Short mmCIF file of C-alpha atoms in Angstrom, two decimals:
data_model
loop_
_atom_site.label_atom_id
_atom_site.label_comp_id
_atom_site.label_asym_id
_atom_site.label_seq_id
_atom_site.Cartn_x
_atom_site.Cartn_y
_atom_site.Cartn_z
CA UNK A 1 -7.12 50.44 -207.46
CA UNK A 2 -5.13 48.88 -204.55
CA UNK A 3 -1.58 47.84 -204.17
CA UNK A 4 0.35 45.95 -201.55
CA UNK A 5 3.95 47.18 -200.79
CA UNK A 6 6.79 44.85 -199.99
CA UNK A 7 9.13 47.60 -198.80
CA UNK A 8 12.26 49.06 -200.40
CA UNK A 9 14.66 47.22 -202.68
CA UNK A 10 18.16 48.53 -203.54
CA UNK A 11 18.90 46.85 -206.78
CA UNK A 12 21.86 48.25 -208.59
CA UNK A 13 22.25 50.88 -205.64
CA UNK A 14 18.91 52.57 -206.56
CA UNK A 15 15.96 52.55 -204.25
CA UNK A 16 12.48 51.15 -205.46
CA UNK A 17 9.34 50.21 -203.88
CA UNK A 18 8.70 46.49 -204.29
CA UNK A 19 5.16 45.37 -204.90
CA UNK A 20 3.22 42.18 -204.30
CA UNK A 21 3.94 40.12 -207.64
CA UNK A 22 7.44 41.11 -207.97
CA UNK A 23 7.39 44.37 -209.74
CA UNK A 24 9.35 47.34 -208.66
CA UNK A 25 8.66 51.10 -208.92
CA UNK A 26 11.95 53.08 -208.92
CA UNK A 27 12.13 55.93 -206.85
CA UNK A 28 13.63 59.35 -207.85
CA UNK A 29 14.63 61.99 -205.39
CA UNK A 30 12.53 65.09 -205.66
CA UNK A 31 9.48 63.30 -206.81
CA UNK A 32 6.03 63.66 -205.09
CA UNK A 33 4.75 60.59 -203.35
CA UNK A 34 1.28 60.08 -201.80
CA UNK A 35 -0.84 57.31 -200.78
CA UNK A 36 -3.71 56.41 -198.51
CA UNK A 37 -3.98 53.16 -196.29
CA UNK A 38 -7.37 51.44 -196.43
CA UNK A 39 -9.03 48.94 -194.40
CA UNK A 40 -7.07 46.86 -191.74
CA UNK A 41 -3.42 45.72 -191.76
CA UNK A 42 -3.08 41.99 -192.30
CA UNK A 43 -0.07 39.66 -192.13
CA UNK A 44 1.53 39.66 -195.65
CA UNK A 45 2.93 36.04 -195.11
CA UNK A 46 6.70 35.02 -195.32
CA UNK A 47 9.20 33.87 -198.00
CA UNK A 48 6.69 34.14 -200.78
CA UNK A 49 3.92 32.25 -198.98
CA UNK A 50 0.62 34.11 -198.03
CA UNK A 51 -0.34 34.05 -194.43
CA UNK A 52 -2.93 31.06 -194.05
CA UNK A 53 -4.64 32.90 -191.35
CA UNK A 54 -4.77 36.34 -192.96
CA UNK A 55 -4.16 37.57 -189.43
CA UNK A 56 -4.78 41.08 -188.36
CA UNK A 57 -1.36 42.79 -187.15
CA UNK A 58 -0.51 45.93 -185.23
CA UNK A 59 0.00 49.03 -187.29
CA UNK A 60 3.18 49.90 -185.24
CA UNK A 61 5.00 46.52 -185.98
CA UNK A 62 7.87 47.22 -188.23
CA UNK A 63 7.86 43.42 -189.47
CA UNK A 64 4.11 43.44 -189.85
CA UNK A 65 3.83 39.58 -189.70
CA UNK A 66 1.98 37.31 -187.30
CA UNK A 67 3.84 35.09 -185.01
CA UNK A 68 3.87 32.15 -187.15
CA UNK A 69 4.82 33.84 -190.24
CA UNK A 70 7.70 35.87 -188.29
CA UNK A 71 9.06 32.49 -187.33
CA UNK A 72 9.04 31.13 -190.82
CA UNK A 73 10.57 34.38 -192.17
CA UNK A 74 13.48 34.02 -189.65
CA UNK A 75 14.03 30.33 -190.37
CA UNK A 76 17.31 29.71 -192.40
CA UNK A 77 18.39 33.32 -191.60
CA UNK A 78 22.02 34.38 -191.35
CA UNK A 79 20.96 37.34 -189.16
CA UNK A 80 19.00 35.07 -186.78
CA UNK A 81 21.88 32.50 -186.65
CA UNK A 82 19.65 29.74 -187.84
CA UNK A 83 21.66 29.13 -191.08
CA UNK A 84 24.68 26.99 -190.43
CA UNK A 85 25.51 24.99 -193.63
CA UNK A 86 25.54 27.50 -196.42
CA UNK A 87 28.52 26.50 -198.63
CA UNK A 88 28.84 30.11 -200.54
CA UNK A 89 31.46 32.40 -199.24
CA UNK A 90 30.55 35.18 -196.89
CA UNK A 91 32.18 38.58 -196.10
CA UNK A 92 32.83 40.50 -192.69
CA UNK A 93 32.32 44.05 -192.84
CA UNK A 94 32.49 47.34 -190.78
CA UNK A 95 29.53 49.51 -191.32
CA UNK A 96 29.32 53.00 -190.30
CA UNK A 97 26.03 54.93 -189.51
CA UNK A 98 27.29 57.93 -187.73
CA UNK A 99 29.99 59.19 -185.27
CA UNK A 100 30.70 56.47 -182.64
CA UNK A 101 28.18 54.12 -184.54
CA UNK A 102 30.07 51.49 -186.21
CA UNK A 103 29.03 47.84 -186.33
CA UNK A 104 30.54 44.50 -187.46
CA UNK A 105 28.42 42.18 -189.58
CA UNK A 106 28.53 39.54 -192.31
CA UNK A 107 26.81 39.06 -195.67
CA UNK A 108 26.92 36.64 -198.45
CA UNK A 109 29.62 37.64 -200.88
CA UNK A 110 27.14 37.13 -203.84
CA UNK A 111 24.95 39.94 -202.42
CA UNK A 112 27.68 42.59 -202.83
CA UNK A 113 26.79 45.81 -201.04
CA UNK A 114 23.07 45.09 -200.98
CA UNK A 115 23.06 44.24 -197.20
CA UNK A 116 24.82 47.51 -196.37
CA UNK A 117 22.27 49.55 -198.46
CA UNK A 118 19.31 47.72 -196.75
CA UNK A 119 20.51 48.61 -193.37
CA UNK A 120 21.28 52.26 -194.18
CA UNK A 121 25.12 52.08 -193.79
CA UNK A 122 26.53 55.41 -194.79
CA UNK A 123 29.97 53.98 -195.29
CA UNK A 124 31.60 50.70 -194.90
CA UNK A 125 34.69 48.61 -195.64
CA UNK A 126 35.22 44.83 -196.02
CA UNK A 127 37.32 43.11 -193.53
CA UNK A 128 37.69 39.55 -194.81
CA UNK A 129 36.04 36.62 -196.74
CA UNK A 130 35.64 33.03 -196.28
CA UNK A 131 33.20 30.18 -195.02
CA UNK A 132 30.06 31.02 -193.17
CA UNK A 133 31.08 29.57 -189.78
CA UNK A 134 34.39 31.31 -189.82
CA UNK A 135 32.83 34.52 -190.71
CA UNK A 136 30.39 34.19 -187.85
CA UNK A 137 33.14 33.45 -185.37
CA UNK A 138 35.12 36.41 -186.70
CA UNK A 139 32.14 38.66 -186.33
CA UNK A 140 31.90 37.79 -182.58
CA UNK A 141 35.64 37.95 -181.91
CA UNK A 142 35.89 41.23 -183.59
CA UNK A 143 32.77 42.61 -181.80
CA UNK A 144 34.31 41.89 -178.34
CA UNK A 145 37.92 43.04 -179.28
CA UNK A 146 36.78 46.30 -180.91
CA UNK A 147 33.98 47.11 -178.59
CA UNK A 148 31.43 47.53 -181.30
CA UNK A 149 27.91 46.12 -181.60
CA UNK A 150 26.44 43.93 -184.13
CA UNK A 151 23.22 45.77 -184.04
CA UNK A 152 22.31 49.54 -184.01
CA UNK A 153 18.77 50.77 -183.45
CA UNK A 154 17.11 52.47 -186.44
CA UNK A 155 16.08 55.40 -184.48
CA UNK A 156 19.79 56.23 -183.79
CA UNK A 157 20.68 55.84 -187.51
CA UNK A 158 17.85 58.03 -188.50
CA UNK A 159 18.83 60.86 -186.15
CA UNK A 160 22.33 61.21 -187.26
CA UNK A 161 21.79 61.10 -191.10
CA UNK A 162 20.84 64.80 -191.08
CA UNK A 163 24.27 66.16 -189.75
CA UNK A 164 27.01 63.92 -191.03
CA UNK A 165 30.70 64.80 -190.67
CA UNK A 166 32.78 65.08 -193.93
CA UNK A 167 33.42 61.79 -196.02
CA UNK A 168 36.99 61.96 -194.88
CA UNK A 169 36.14 61.72 -191.26
CA UNK A 170 33.68 58.90 -191.94
CA UNK A 171 36.42 56.89 -193.74
CA UNK A 172 39.01 57.59 -191.10
CA UNK A 173 36.87 56.39 -188.25
CA UNK A 174 36.35 52.90 -190.19
CA UNK A 175 40.00 52.77 -191.11
CA UNK A 176 41.09 53.10 -187.36
CA UNK A 177 38.79 50.12 -186.62
CA UNK A 178 39.90 48.31 -189.58
CA UNK A 179 43.62 48.67 -188.51
CA UNK A 180 42.80 47.41 -184.99
CA UNK A 181 40.84 44.34 -186.46
CA UNK A 182 44.05 43.51 -188.31
CA UNK A 183 45.87 43.28 -184.90
CA UNK A 184 43.43 40.98 -183.42
CA UNK A 185 44.90 37.45 -183.47
CA UNK A 186 43.43 34.24 -184.78
CA UNK A 187 40.73 35.25 -187.28
CA UNK A 188 42.94 35.68 -190.12
CA UNK A 189 43.91 31.92 -190.01
CA UNK A 190 40.32 31.00 -191.19
CA UNK A 191 39.39 33.94 -193.40
CA UNK A 192 41.20 35.82 -196.06
CA UNK A 193 41.93 39.40 -194.79
CA UNK A 194 40.74 42.26 -197.14
CA UNK A 195 42.58 45.54 -197.41
CA UNK A 196 40.93 48.62 -196.09
CA UNK A 197 38.83 50.16 -199.21
CA UNK A 198 36.16 52.54 -197.94
CA UNK A 199 32.85 52.91 -199.67
CA UNK A 200 30.30 55.72 -199.05
CA UNK A 201 26.56 55.70 -199.66
CA UNK A 202 25.69 59.30 -198.85
CA UNK A 203 25.29 59.92 -202.58
CA UNK A 204 23.21 56.84 -203.22
CA UNK A 205 21.01 57.91 -200.20
CA UNK A 206 21.01 61.66 -201.16
CA UNK A 207 21.84 62.59 -197.73
CA UNK A 208 23.77 65.85 -198.45
CA UNK A 209 21.68 68.92 -197.48
CA UNK A 210 19.17 66.77 -195.66
CA UNK A 211 17.18 69.05 -193.28
CA UNK A 212 16.83 68.25 -189.65
CA UNK A 213 14.53 65.51 -188.89
CA UNK A 214 11.29 66.57 -187.27
CA UNK A 215 9.57 63.25 -186.64
CA UNK A 216 8.93 59.71 -187.72
CA UNK A 217 5.75 58.08 -188.98
CA UNK A 218 4.40 56.07 -185.97
CA UNK A 219 1.98 53.79 -187.85
CA UNK A 220 -0.49 53.81 -190.76
CA UNK A 221 -4.12 53.84 -190.01
CA UNK A 222 -7.25 53.26 -192.17
CA UNK A 223 -7.78 56.46 -194.19
CA UNK A 224 -4.57 57.83 -193.31
CA UNK A 225 -2.55 59.74 -195.94
CA UNK A 226 1.18 59.90 -196.33
CA UNK A 227 2.33 62.68 -198.76
CA UNK A 228 5.35 64.68 -199.66
CA UNK A 229 8.46 65.19 -201.69
CA UNK A 230 11.16 62.46 -201.51
CA UNK A 231 14.39 64.09 -200.11
CA UNK A 232 16.33 60.88 -199.37
CA UNK A 233 16.14 57.16 -198.68
CA UNK A 234 18.27 54.90 -196.62
CA UNK A 235 17.83 51.35 -195.64
CA UNK A 236 14.07 50.94 -195.31
CA UNK A 237 13.43 54.64 -194.62
CA UNK A 238 11.95 57.29 -196.90
CA UNK A 239 12.77 61.01 -195.75
CA UNK A 240 9.89 63.03 -196.94
CA UNK A 241 9.14 66.91 -196.88
CA UNK A 242 5.52 67.01 -196.07
CA UNK A 243 3.11 69.85 -197.28
CA UNK A 244 3.53 71.61 -194.06
CA UNK A 245 7.33 71.76 -194.31
CA UNK A 246 8.10 69.04 -191.96
CA UNK A 247 10.98 66.61 -192.67
CA UNK A 248 9.50 63.19 -191.76
CA UNK A 249 10.92 59.51 -191.86
CA UNK A 250 8.70 56.69 -192.92
CA UNK A 251 9.88 53.23 -192.25
CA UNK A 252 8.48 51.42 -195.33
CA UNK A 253 8.34 48.17 -193.22
CA UNK A 254 5.12 49.83 -191.69
CA UNK A 255 3.54 49.70 -195.27
CA UNK A 256 3.41 45.94 -195.56
CA UNK A 257 0.08 44.36 -195.02
CA UNK A 258 -1.78 47.56 -195.90
CA UNK A 259 -3.92 47.92 -199.06
CA UNK A 260 -2.63 51.36 -200.52
CA UNK A 261 -4.49 53.64 -202.90
CA UNK A 262 -3.15 56.67 -204.43
CA UNK A 263 -4.15 60.05 -203.22
CA UNK A 264 -6.76 61.68 -205.41
CA UNK A 265 -7.89 58.21 -206.18
CA UNK A 266 -10.50 58.92 -208.85
CA UNK A 267 -7.98 60.82 -211.06
CA UNK A 268 -5.00 58.46 -210.31
CA UNK A 269 -6.92 55.37 -210.93
CA UNK A 270 -8.20 56.70 -214.26
CA UNK A 271 -4.64 57.33 -215.29
CA UNK A 272 -3.12 54.05 -213.98
CA UNK A 273 -5.83 52.07 -215.84
CA UNK A 274 -4.68 53.58 -219.00
CA UNK A 275 -0.90 52.84 -218.68
CA UNK A 276 1.41 49.77 -218.49
CA UNK A 277 1.38 48.00 -215.16
CA UNK A 278 4.84 49.47 -214.11
CA UNK A 279 3.56 52.86 -214.65
CA UNK A 280 0.34 52.04 -212.57
CA UNK A 281 2.47 50.91 -209.79
CA UNK A 282 4.16 54.32 -209.77
CA UNK A 283 0.89 55.84 -209.44
CA UNK A 284 0.13 53.63 -206.53
CA UNK A 285 3.26 55.06 -204.92
CA UNK A 286 1.24 58.34 -205.08
CA UNK A 287 2.66 60.57 -207.87
CA UNK A 288 -0.50 62.66 -207.56
CA UNK A 289 -1.61 65.95 -206.17
CA UNK A 290 -0.66 66.70 -202.39
CA UNK A 291 -3.32 66.13 -199.59
CA UNK A 292 -3.00 66.51 -195.95
CA UNK A 293 -0.31 64.33 -194.06
CA UNK A 294 -2.61 62.62 -191.66
CA UNK A 295 -1.04 59.56 -190.14
CA UNK A 296 0.47 59.73 -186.55
CA UNK A 297 3.94 61.06 -186.34
CA UNK A 298 6.34 60.76 -183.33
CA UNK A 299 8.41 63.96 -182.88
CA UNK A 300 12.10 63.40 -183.07
CA UNK A 301 13.89 62.71 -179.60
CA UNK A 302 17.54 63.57 -178.66
CA UNK A 303 19.97 60.88 -179.60
CA UNK A 304 20.66 58.58 -176.54
CA UNK A 305 24.11 57.93 -175.32
CA UNK A 306 26.06 55.09 -177.09
CA UNK A 307 25.43 52.70 -174.30
CA UNK A 308 21.69 52.83 -174.78
CA UNK A 309 21.75 51.40 -178.35
CA UNK A 310 18.66 49.28 -179.05
CA UNK A 311 18.32 45.82 -180.64
CA UNK A 312 17.10 46.57 -184.23
CA UNK A 313 19.63 46.49 -186.95
#
């Protein structure tokens, strides 16, 4: 039996693998995961629409979409600055990912903390709330005034999760920027300022005690197996302890477009067919016996200086 993954969702602050068709397999830290990619990677489409070309896409592309579907997915996107007339209220936030790595951003108020969880923000605080365009202007003003970016590369986020400072130090760094933001003139005339109230996601991500990162999955390949014990999850990443004892990070965006089968397929499929669909999807996530981890892995590199931050967010 084959399954098609849509990445991680964070409903209720709990990670879950989302599948084609809308179902979700909730993930539990400590569980064994394992799956095999089969065939070729094809564009999964965008915004609920299948790719009309069923285009073949690169295994290393995080988005996993063809050019046309990628453009459709970015249309009417707040992150891409293409949504200009949304009447719902927005919030401006400060998100902390590691020492010296805090960004300013915006999210729809109705989404709550979902955007912060999706980005892998270890801690954050709200700054203000109001109309979209006022929030967007404030984001840019504060980015310049505070000297913080609006994007931080995932590679940098992953590298620092394994050696975080205490929760008090994380909050103190955000508080200092929050205080400085309040001293910047102009933006409080168009947005309602919000008091500093730190929130920490280390518990939701299960980051305490995470061993040093040994590498990240480069891409999935036909017949390649991913298997291991789930140690943590943050943003789109799963942190796994593989059978060889390595702590590896898998960006679940690399899973999109692949047909996935459970490891030990004959046994797994027999069990899956006799259970409810939700249980079967859990089997597709690979709660089966371990096999050799056989997809390409890039060894972890040293964290680059802050000035070398990338463009992914």
